[in-house]
Amino acid sequence: MATNKCKVTLLTLALMLVGMMVDRVASQDYGDALSKCILFFEGQRSGKLPSNQRMNWRKDSALQDGSDVAMDLVGGYFDAGDNVKFNFPMAFSTTMLAWSVIEFGQFMGPELQNALDSIRWGTDYLLKSTNYPGKVTAAVGDPNADHDCWERPEDMDTPRTSYVVNQTHPGSEVSGETAAALAASSLAFQSADKKYSADLINRAKQVFDFADKFRGSYGDSVGSGVCPFYCDYNGYLDELLWAAAWLFKVTNDQTYWNYLEKNIPHLPKRVTRLVDGVLHDGGESFAEFGWDAKYAGINVFVSGMVMNTNKSDPYVPLAEKFVCTLLPDSPSKSVAYSPGGLMFKTGGSNLQHSTALSFLLLAYAQYLKNSKKGTVNCGNVDVPVARLEEMAKGQMDYILGKNPLGMSYMVGFGQKFPHRIHHRGSSLPSMAQQPQHIQCKDGTPYFQTKNPNPNLLTGAIVGGPDEKDQFPDDRTNAPESEPTTYINAPFVGILAYFKANPKPSI
Ligand SMILES: *[C@@H]1O[C@H](CO)[C@@H](O)[C@H](O)[C@H]1NC(C)=O
Ligand SMILES: *[C@@H]1O[C@H](CO)[C@@H](O)[C@H](O)[C@H]1NC(C)=O
């Protein structure tokens, strides 16, 4: 008996040691993934690259942007695998990078500087985009001409048309999200660069006023410059409220709070989603968060400011309803899960939902902890804070390789990752390999080839597997193999948190 007991104890000890080792490896891996997740943004840079550029197969590009409208619009990010600068999703990605730093920057260590640099590459461009009062840039680059070519950004010779909204042709969603990005970034830079932080908040206020006073959707104003690619299918009121919430957080000016309170009842109750070119009902709005729809983000973010106060309604109740839609065993669950455990919503680029919704779960968990509120009530199920963190961690681990295919969906991370991503720069020979110009259609063979991409877009997270956890690693399948800035941006915060806290808090 005694011997057996001893054996059992030794075995337990051995298992514990293995467990600790696995944990240690995992937490180091999260650090590696964090570095790469931020590095990805260097690969998406447009404009004149700085001397400290680390993703160095990329070179300068689009150096005349804005010249058609007598503006300097050089810089910013290409949104995905093409060479267009779409300001609406770019601003959202910038907001999420900033929120990542605000909430989880304390865990980033040496990566904090890189994260701030990734924000600044966005905000420097957003400042240029809003440099003239009464105008906000909505996009640069004719998207149809661009998509018709498979060209390196450095070679790009399609029309670099600038699409700008103004007082007679407004765009409250692109202007609202730009204001939110500037305000959130102002907070992210508050201790690192006071002067820059002040410039950002001043501009944010001005852009918000323009967005609110001159109301309209940019789809009606600049049309094919942004639609159907980044049409605002869900109206612009959410962006106005999102911006007001960020402005209130940074300035503590009651005007923004009153604006939020007055308008929050008018948010649409349901969302619309484009699936295979057709608009579908996308469910209840409080459960949605992404570049187009800010609803769940507003409720979670504002909850962080008003939890346990008499101003918590409707933000906290709606944030909790949102959390309950994600919980697999909640009576009000509404999101689908793949057999391997990945959150799944229709419409392509699915990992954007997994990263953005997980970010909200994790942020909400921190707000609950700060307010000493230990659980969320989902009907007859009480959900502890640790469970929210476990859910976010589950999505993160899935993306990093804990999935039925055993592959990571982040380029350059782990042993097995996507090699045929839908990305022009990554799939064409680099400028160093082939300095001669590659024309629009001369790139087609590089699009069609089954060969792996020659240039590693390190850190890029692709659209991801289908609802059955399958992933063909096929460049021509854009919904699954294309990376986007708004998949990576919320992931930065998630990785930072779990790098420092590999075990969810109890
Ligand atoms: C306002 O914007 C529209 C759409 O971009 C453009 O056609 C129009 O010329 C602009 N008006 C002014 C005064 O700049
Ligand atoms: C809400 O709380 C604040 C501060 O605790 C208090 O001053 C105010 O009177 C309360 N308002 C209502 C309507 O209860």
XYZ file of C-alpha atoms and ligand atoms in Angstrom:
534
model
C 0.000 0.000 0.000
C 2.632 2.409 1.160
C 4.739 1.697 -1.914
C 1.763 2.233 -4.153
C 0.920 5.482 -2.466
C 4.520 6.556 -2.942
C 4.377 5.632 -6.625
C 1.164 7.567 -7.042
C 2.713 10.576 -5.345
C 5.793 10.373 -7.549
C 3.630 10.068 -10.607
C 1.585 13.061 -9.530
C 4.785 14.990 -8.958
C 6.094 14.034 -12.390
C 2.841 15.070 -14.002
C 2.912 18.362 -12.143
C 6.455 18.995 -13.350
C 5.468 18.249 -16.938
C 2.479 20.520 -16.459
C 4.718 23.322 -15.224
C 7.062 22.826 -18.151
C 4.202 22.979 -20.602
C 2.992 26.153 -18.922
C 6.426 27.692 -19.077
C 6.811 26.869 -22.743
C 3.344 28.191 -23.403
C 3.964 31.516 -21.710
C 7.207 31.962 -23.664
C 5.301 31.115 -26.800
C 2.740 33.807 -26.059
C 5.614 36.285 -25.857
C 6.911 35.116 -29.236
C 3.398 35.321 -30.692
C 2.985 38.841 -29.280
C 6.201 40.057 -30.940
C 5.136 38.547 -34.231
C 1.557 39.811 -33.965
C 2.895 43.387 -33.743
C 5.621 42.846 -36.350
C 2.904 41.995 -38.891
C 1.888 45.659 -38.965
C 5.299 46.572 -40.402
C 4.506 44.358 -43.377
C 1.311 46.326 -43.996
C 2.993 49.710 -43.941
C 2.405 52.033 -46.840
C 4.599 55.058 -47.559
C 8.198 55.853 -46.770
C 9.609 53.175 -44.499
C 11.789 54.252 -41.561
C 15.394 53.137 -41.012
C 14.324 50.861 -38.143
C 11.914 48.868 -40.354
C 12.350 45.224 -39.356
C 10.201 43.511 -41.995
C 12.786 44.409 -44.578
C 11.622 42.583 -47.672
C 9.118 45.458 -47.823
C 10.211 48.777 -49.416
C 8.737 52.267 -49.894
C 5.421 52.457 -51.730
C 2.599 54.842 -52.652
C 4.738 57.956 -52.158
C 2.391 60.212 -54.159
C -0.806 59.334 -52.276
C -3.051 62.370 -51.861
C -1.480 64.359 -54.696
C -4.749 64.124 -56.682
C -6.548 66.118 -53.953
C -3.617 68.358 -52.955
C -3.195 66.523 -49.653
C -0.284 64.575 -48.198
C -1.788 61.129 -47.654
C 1.457 59.151 -47.665
C 1.637 56.470 -44.978
C -0.913 54.360 -43.144
C -1.688 50.681 -43.609
C -2.822 48.495 -46.461
C -5.841 46.798 -44.945
C -5.201 43.209 -46.007
C -3.699 41.368 -48.971
C -4.202 44.232 -51.413
C -2.706 47.695 -51.764
C -5.685 49.884 -50.901
C -5.815 52.089 -47.837
C -9.349 51.834 -46.473
C -9.560 54.348 -43.639
C -12.637 52.853 -41.956
C -11.154 49.446 -41.045
C -7.709 51.066 -40.637
C -9.098 53.412 -37.999
C -10.836 50.498 -36.248
C -7.582 48.519 -36.206
C -5.832 51.545 -34.739
C -8.515 51.877 -32.051
C -8.042 48.218 -31.134
C -4.246 48.511 -31.017
C -4.692 51.499 -28.723
C -7.222 49.673 -26.540
C -4.772 46.747 -26.353
C -2.095 49.095 -25.022
C -4.457 50.904 -22.637
C -5.770 47.692 -21.107
C -2.786 45.360 -21.392
C 0.259 47.545 -22.153
C 1.508 46.932 -18.593
C 2.125 43.304 -19.604
C 3.940 44.014 -22.876
C 7.449 44.584 -21.551
C 9.837 45.498 -24.374
C 7.047 45.007 -26.915
C 5.241 48.083 -25.609
C 7.419 50.359 -27.727
C 6.706 48.294 -30.838
C 2.993 48.397 -30.053
C 3.115 52.190 -29.704
C 4.998 52.402 -33.022
C 2.257 50.335 -34.662
C -0.374 52.763 -33.352
C 1.611 55.799 -34.448
C 1.952 54.472 -38.001
C -1.843 54.545 -38.085
C -2.394 57.824 -36.259
C 0.257 59.772 -38.225
C -1.743 58.889 -41.313
C -5.109 59.591 -39.656
C -3.804 63.033 -38.671
C -2.928 63.662 -42.333
C -6.354 62.332 -43.342
C -8.069 64.922 -41.144
C -5.631 67.792 -41.654
C -8.268 70.070 -43.235
C -11.319 70.908 -41.124
C -14.480 69.692 -42.830
C -12.732 66.861 -44.682
C -11.929 63.292 -43.757
C -10.162 60.869 -46.067
C -12.162 57.673 -46.552
C -9.771 55.642 -48.723
C -6.799 55.930 -51.079
C -6.428 53.694 -54.140
C -9.070 52.715 -56.684
C -10.162 49.390 -55.165
C -11.497 47.832 -58.367
C -8.369 48.612 -60.373
C -6.225 47.434 -57.476
C -8.060 44.155 -57.033
C -7.800 43.502 -60.759
C -3.996 43.298 -60.460
C -1.642 41.045 -58.528
C 1.100 43.605 -57.924
C 3.635 44.431 -55.238
C 2.864 47.644 -53.348
C 6.298 48.888 -54.426
C 5.310 48.492 -58.114
C 1.730 49.615 -57.862
C 0.658 51.638 -60.900
C -3.140 51.508 -60.630
C -4.925 54.844 -59.985
C -4.300 56.085 -56.460
C -7.609 57.892 -56.285
C -8.258 59.645 -52.979
C -11.815 59.390 -51.656
C -12.572 62.215 -49.252
C -15.829 62.972 -47.424
C -16.822 66.564 -46.687
C -19.747 68.680 -45.535
C -21.883 68.096 -48.616
C -20.825 64.454 -49.021
C -20.411 63.293 -45.428
C -19.291 60.008 -43.895
C -20.175 59.778 -40.228
C -18.931 56.182 -39.819
C -15.448 56.763 -41.214
C -15.223 60.109 -39.403
C -16.626 58.648 -36.160
C -14.238 55.706 -36.163
C -11.352 58.054 -36.994
C -12.302 60.203 -33.994
C -12.449 57.069 -31.807
C -9.019 55.957 -33.028
C -7.487 59.380 -32.365
C -9.032 59.563 -28.881
C -8.050 56.016 -27.880
C -4.530 56.587 -29.191
C -4.317 59.833 -27.242
C -4.850 57.768 -24.099
C -2.326 55.139 -25.206
C 0.308 57.879 -25.649
C -0.540 59.790 -22.478
C 2.639 58.889 -20.628
C 4.891 58.029 -23.582
C 4.464 61.316 -25.501
C 2.358 64.064 -23.904
C 2.574 66.481 -26.816
C 1.484 63.852 -29.345
C -1.284 62.721 -27.017
C -2.600 66.299 -26.810
C -2.496 66.694 -30.607
C -4.455 63.474 -30.992
C -7.245 64.382 -28.587
C -7.607 67.875 -30.053
C -8.002 66.415 -33.503
C -10.371 63.736 -32.207
C -12.743 66.392 -30.853
C -12.722 68.307 -34.124
C -13.320 65.173 -36.210
C -16.128 64.019 -33.919
C -17.883 67.389 -34.314
C -17.650 67.074 -38.075
C -18.907 63.468 -37.983
C -21.896 64.430 -35.849
C -22.852 67.729 -37.494
C -22.632 66.501 -41.055
C -24.392 63.205 -40.887
C -24.485 60.632 -43.629
C -23.007 57.342 -44.730
C -19.824 57.371 -46.759
C -21.256 54.746 -49.060
C -23.630 57.419 -50.371
C -20.795 59.951 -50.696
C -17.846 58.081 -52.163
C -19.677 54.928 -53.319
C -17.490 52.570 -55.295
C -14.374 53.909 -53.589
C -15.334 51.909 -50.524
C -18.320 49.708 -51.434
C -18.948 46.821 -51.415
C -15.547 46.194 -49.757
C -16.029 48.186 -46.576
C -19.549 49.504 -46.925
C -21.004 50.454 -43.578
C -23.857 47.975 -43.501
C -24.913 48.801 -39.962
C -25.330 52.547 -39.939
C -23.102 55.196 -38.408
C -24.770 55.841 -35.065
C -22.645 53.157 -33.407
C -19.428 54.854 -34.588
C -20.672 58.206 -33.263
C -21.402 56.671 -29.853
C -18.166 54.699 -29.830
C -16.270 57.934 -30.508
C -18.235 59.799 -27.838
C -17.453 57.046 -25.304
C -13.721 57.283 -26.035
C -13.829 61.081 -25.922
C -15.579 60.928 -22.571
C -13.006 58.481 -21.230
C -10.106 60.731 -22.253
C -11.564 64.188 -21.506
C -14.113 63.415 -18.760
C -16.215 66.112 -20.452
C -19.872 65.551 -19.494
C -21.054 66.661 -22.952
C -19.847 63.367 -24.390
C -21.558 61.387 -21.653
C -24.828 63.197 -22.272
C -24.489 62.524 -25.987
C -24.054 58.827 -25.272
C -27.049 58.696 -22.926
C -29.275 60.571 -25.335
C -28.442 58.440 -28.366
C -27.906 54.971 -26.966
C -31.630 54.070 -27.117
C -31.613 54.735 -30.873
C -29.008 52.149 -31.847
C -30.382 49.573 -34.276
C -31.472 46.367 -32.545
C -30.326 43.961 -35.227
C -27.300 43.755 -37.512
C -26.879 42.982 -41.154
C -24.076 40.878 -42.572
C -22.841 40.450 -46.138
C -22.457 36.745 -46.967
C -21.353 35.806 -50.491
C -22.462 39.190 -51.776
C -25.940 38.991 -50.232
C -27.097 40.861 -47.126
C -28.410 38.670 -44.321
C -29.850 39.305 -40.893
C -26.868 38.917 -38.559
C -28.719 38.649 -35.241
C -29.059 40.943 -32.263
C -26.808 43.965 -32.340
C -25.561 43.779 -28.739
C -23.693 40.584 -29.657
C -21.711 42.116 -32.537
C -18.294 43.745 -32.648
C -16.025 44.422 -35.609
C -14.974 47.107 -38.094
C -18.589 47.627 -39.150
C -20.507 47.214 -35.878
C -19.303 48.587 -32.549
C -22.282 47.653 -30.341
C -20.748 45.071 -27.993
C -17.578 47.150 -27.841
C -19.481 50.221 -26.670
C -21.233 48.278 -23.906
C -18.108 46.524 -22.662
C -15.937 49.637 -22.837
C -18.459 51.878 -21.087
C -19.102 49.150 -18.486
C -15.464 49.524 -17.497
C -16.231 53.119 -16.517
C -19.627 52.721 -14.872
C -19.804 49.253 -13.327
C -21.286 49.369 -9.799
C -22.554 52.948 -10.295
C -26.084 54.143 -10.920
C -25.031 54.905 -14.538
C -24.501 51.265 -15.423
C -27.744 50.809 -17.332
C -27.981 49.757 -20.189
C -24.244 49.153 -20.661
C -23.600 46.491 -18.015
C -26.818 44.487 -18.641
C -26.135 44.491 -22.389
C -22.458 43.602 -21.938
C -23.551 40.636 -19.817
C -26.136 39.573 -22.389
C -23.326 39.711 -24.928
C -21.075 37.522 -22.780
C -23.923 35.030 -22.441
C -24.291 34.725 -26.218
C -20.721 33.387 -26.394
C -20.894 30.865 -23.591
C -21.379 27.354 -25.023
C -23.564 26.205 -22.107
C -25.570 29.411 -21.711
C -29.315 29.281 -22.434
C -28.868 32.389 -24.625
C -25.839 31.212 -26.592
C -26.018 32.499 -30.165
C -22.552 32.106 -31.636
C -21.600 28.873 -33.401
C -18.546 26.798 -32.491
C -16.614 24.455 -34.764
C -16.107 20.893 -33.463
C -12.573 21.982 -32.497
C -13.932 24.909 -30.467
C -13.463 27.924 -32.736
C -16.089 30.676 -32.593
C -17.652 30.884 -35.977
C -19.713 33.521 -37.760
C -20.573 33.449 -41.433
C -19.225 35.946 -43.942
C -15.513 35.169 -44.304
C -12.411 36.266 -42.461
C -13.833 34.450 -39.451
C -10.860 34.920 -37.139
C -11.725 38.621 -36.924
C -14.710 37.559 -34.794
C -12.678 35.180 -32.662
C -10.039 37.829 -31.853
C -12.365 40.832 -31.433
C -14.946 38.999 -29.304
C -12.243 37.353 -27.195
C -10.709 40.754 -26.586
C -14.038 41.962 -25.219
C -14.371 38.895 -22.971
C -10.926 39.531 -21.570
C -11.457 43.265 -21.095
C -14.802 42.626 -19.424
C -13.187 40.083 -17.097
C -10.713 42.769 -15.952
C -13.552 45.242 -15.298
C -15.383 42.609 -13.247
C -12.257 41.926 -11.210
C -11.646 45.633 -10.617
C -15.187 46.116 -9.398
C -15.063 43.012 -7.164
C -17.977 41.562 -9.066
C -17.151 37.891 -9.391
C -19.664 36.501 -11.875
C -21.900 37.123 -14.845
C -25.377 35.696 -14.650
C -26.596 33.900 -17.776
C -30.103 32.698 -17.013
C -29.641 29.790 -14.620
C -25.853 29.682 -15.107
C -23.468 31.814 -13.051
C -20.299 32.393 -14.997
C -17.174 33.161 -12.965
C -14.621 35.686 -14.211
C -12.072 32.920 -14.714
C -14.412 31.292 -17.193
C -14.418 34.421 -19.388
C -10.639 34.383 -19.402
C -10.589 30.663 -20.200
C -12.862 31.262 -23.170
C -10.603 34.000 -24.522
C -7.572 31.801 -23.900
C -9.258 28.900 -25.697
C -9.709 31.029 -28.818
C -6.113 32.251 -28.595
C -4.737 28.734 -28.165
C -6.816 27.496 -31.078
C -5.362 30.210 -33.312
C -1.838 29.396 -32.161
C -2.118 25.679 -32.911
C -4.318 23.873 -30.398
C -6.806 22.730 -33.022
C -7.711 19.567 -34.963
C -5.175 20.301 -37.728
C -2.478 21.100 -35.188
C -1.539 24.185 -37.138
C -1.051 27.775 -36.154
C -2.963 30.378 -38.129
C -0.242 32.942 -37.529
C 2.424 33.054 -40.221
C 5.877 32.195 -38.868
C 4.581 30.935 -35.538
C 4.976 27.262 -34.581
C 5.971 24.341 -36.786
C 2.980 24.373 -39.103
C 1.373 27.570 -40.404
C -0.172 28.952 -43.626
C 2.307 29.234 -46.511
C 0.020 30.390 -49.329
C -1.580 33.444 -47.843
C -3.675 35.718 -50.038
C -1.287 38.646 -49.947
C 0.289 40.342 -52.926
C 3.541 41.468 -51.324
C 4.125 38.159 -49.579
C 3.464 36.016 -52.663
C 5.448 37.975 -55.281
C 9.255 37.976 -55.361
C 10.653 40.724 -53.147
C 12.228 43.882 -54.571
C 15.638 42.532 -53.534
C 15.036 39.239 -55.369
C 13.639 40.858 -58.471
C 14.188 44.614 -58.761
C 12.502 44.861 -62.202
C 8.898 46.083 -62.300
C 6.274 43.315 -62.335
C 3.197 44.498 -64.219
C -0.409 44.083 -63.131
C -1.193 40.827 -64.942
C 2.392 39.537 -64.833
C 1.752 38.799 -61.197
C -1.029 36.307 -61.980
C 1.235 33.190 -62.051
C 2.389 34.050 -58.519
C -1.247 34.215 -57.464
C -2.067 30.864 -59.064
C 0.994 28.822 -58.169
C 0.743 26.063 -55.572
C 4.225 27.039 -54.336
C 4.576 28.631 -50.923
C 4.899 32.417 -50.734
C 8.527 33.555 -50.960
C 8.260 36.345 -48.348
C 7.195 35.547 -44.806
C 4.642 38.075 -43.581
C 5.584 37.168 -40.037
C 2.752 37.458 -37.529
C -0.046 37.712 -40.089
C -3.168 35.889 -38.927
C -5.278 34.654 -41.818
C -9.082 34.492 -42.127
C -8.837 30.966 -40.763
C -10.458 27.561 -41.094
C -14.040 26.768 -42.004
C -16.744 25.744 -39.529
C -15.483 22.161 -39.672
C -11.908 23.174 -38.717
C -10.628 22.549 -42.247
C -8.091 24.804 -43.922
C -6.838 24.223 -47.471
C -3.954 26.782 -47.340
C -5.022 28.002 -50.764
C -4.077 31.528 -51.869
C -7.122 31.831 -54.120
C -9.446 31.307 -51.151
C -9.370 34.880 -49.854
C -11.972 34.498 -47.049
C -9.761 31.872 -45.375
C -6.230 32.759 -46.423
C -6.141 36.564 -46.377
C -4.717 38.377 -43.354
C -6.225 41.690 -42.226
C -5.142 44.374 -39.760
C -8.373 43.996 -37.770
C -7.755 40.295 -37.076
C -4.348 41.054 -35.551
C -5.099 44.291 -33.692
C -7.253 42.882 -30.840
C -4.985 39.824 -30.642
C -2.128 42.081 -29.511
C -3.920 42.788 -26.228
C -4.958 39.166 -25.688
C -1.411 37.856 -26.167
C 0.029 40.502 -23.866
C -2.352 39.491 -21.085
C -1.707 35.747 -21.343
C 2.037 36.195 -21.768
C 2.051 37.648 -18.259
C -0.872 35.606 -16.872
C -0.714 32.210 -18.581
C -3.212 30.814 -16.098
C -6.653 32.433 -15.930
C -7.302 34.061 -12.565
C -9.519 32.169 -10.159
C -17.178 66.812 -51.473
O -16.947 65.406 -51.644
C -17.451 64.883 -52.845
C -17.253 63.385 -52.785
O -15.911 63.051 -52.521
C -16.756 65.561 -54.032
O -17.293 65.057 -55.234
C -16.962 67.063 -53.939
O -16.220 67.691 -54.939
C -16.491 67.570 -52.595
N -16.816 68.985 -52.444
C -15.917 69.885 -52.088
C -16.402 71.285 -51.959
O -14.746 69.603 -51.879
C -26.085 58.487 -8.592
O -24.914 58.435 -7.806
C -24.343 59.680 -7.576
C -22.990 59.505 -6.878
O -22.943 58.342 -6.126
C -25.333 60.543 -6.745
O -24.778 61.808 -6.493
C -26.605 60.684 -7.557
O -27.588 61.374 -6.776
C -27.173 59.331 -7.928
N -28.280 59.517 -8.858
C -29.430 58.842 -8.763
C -30.468 59.161 -9.793
O -29.631 58.006 -7.912
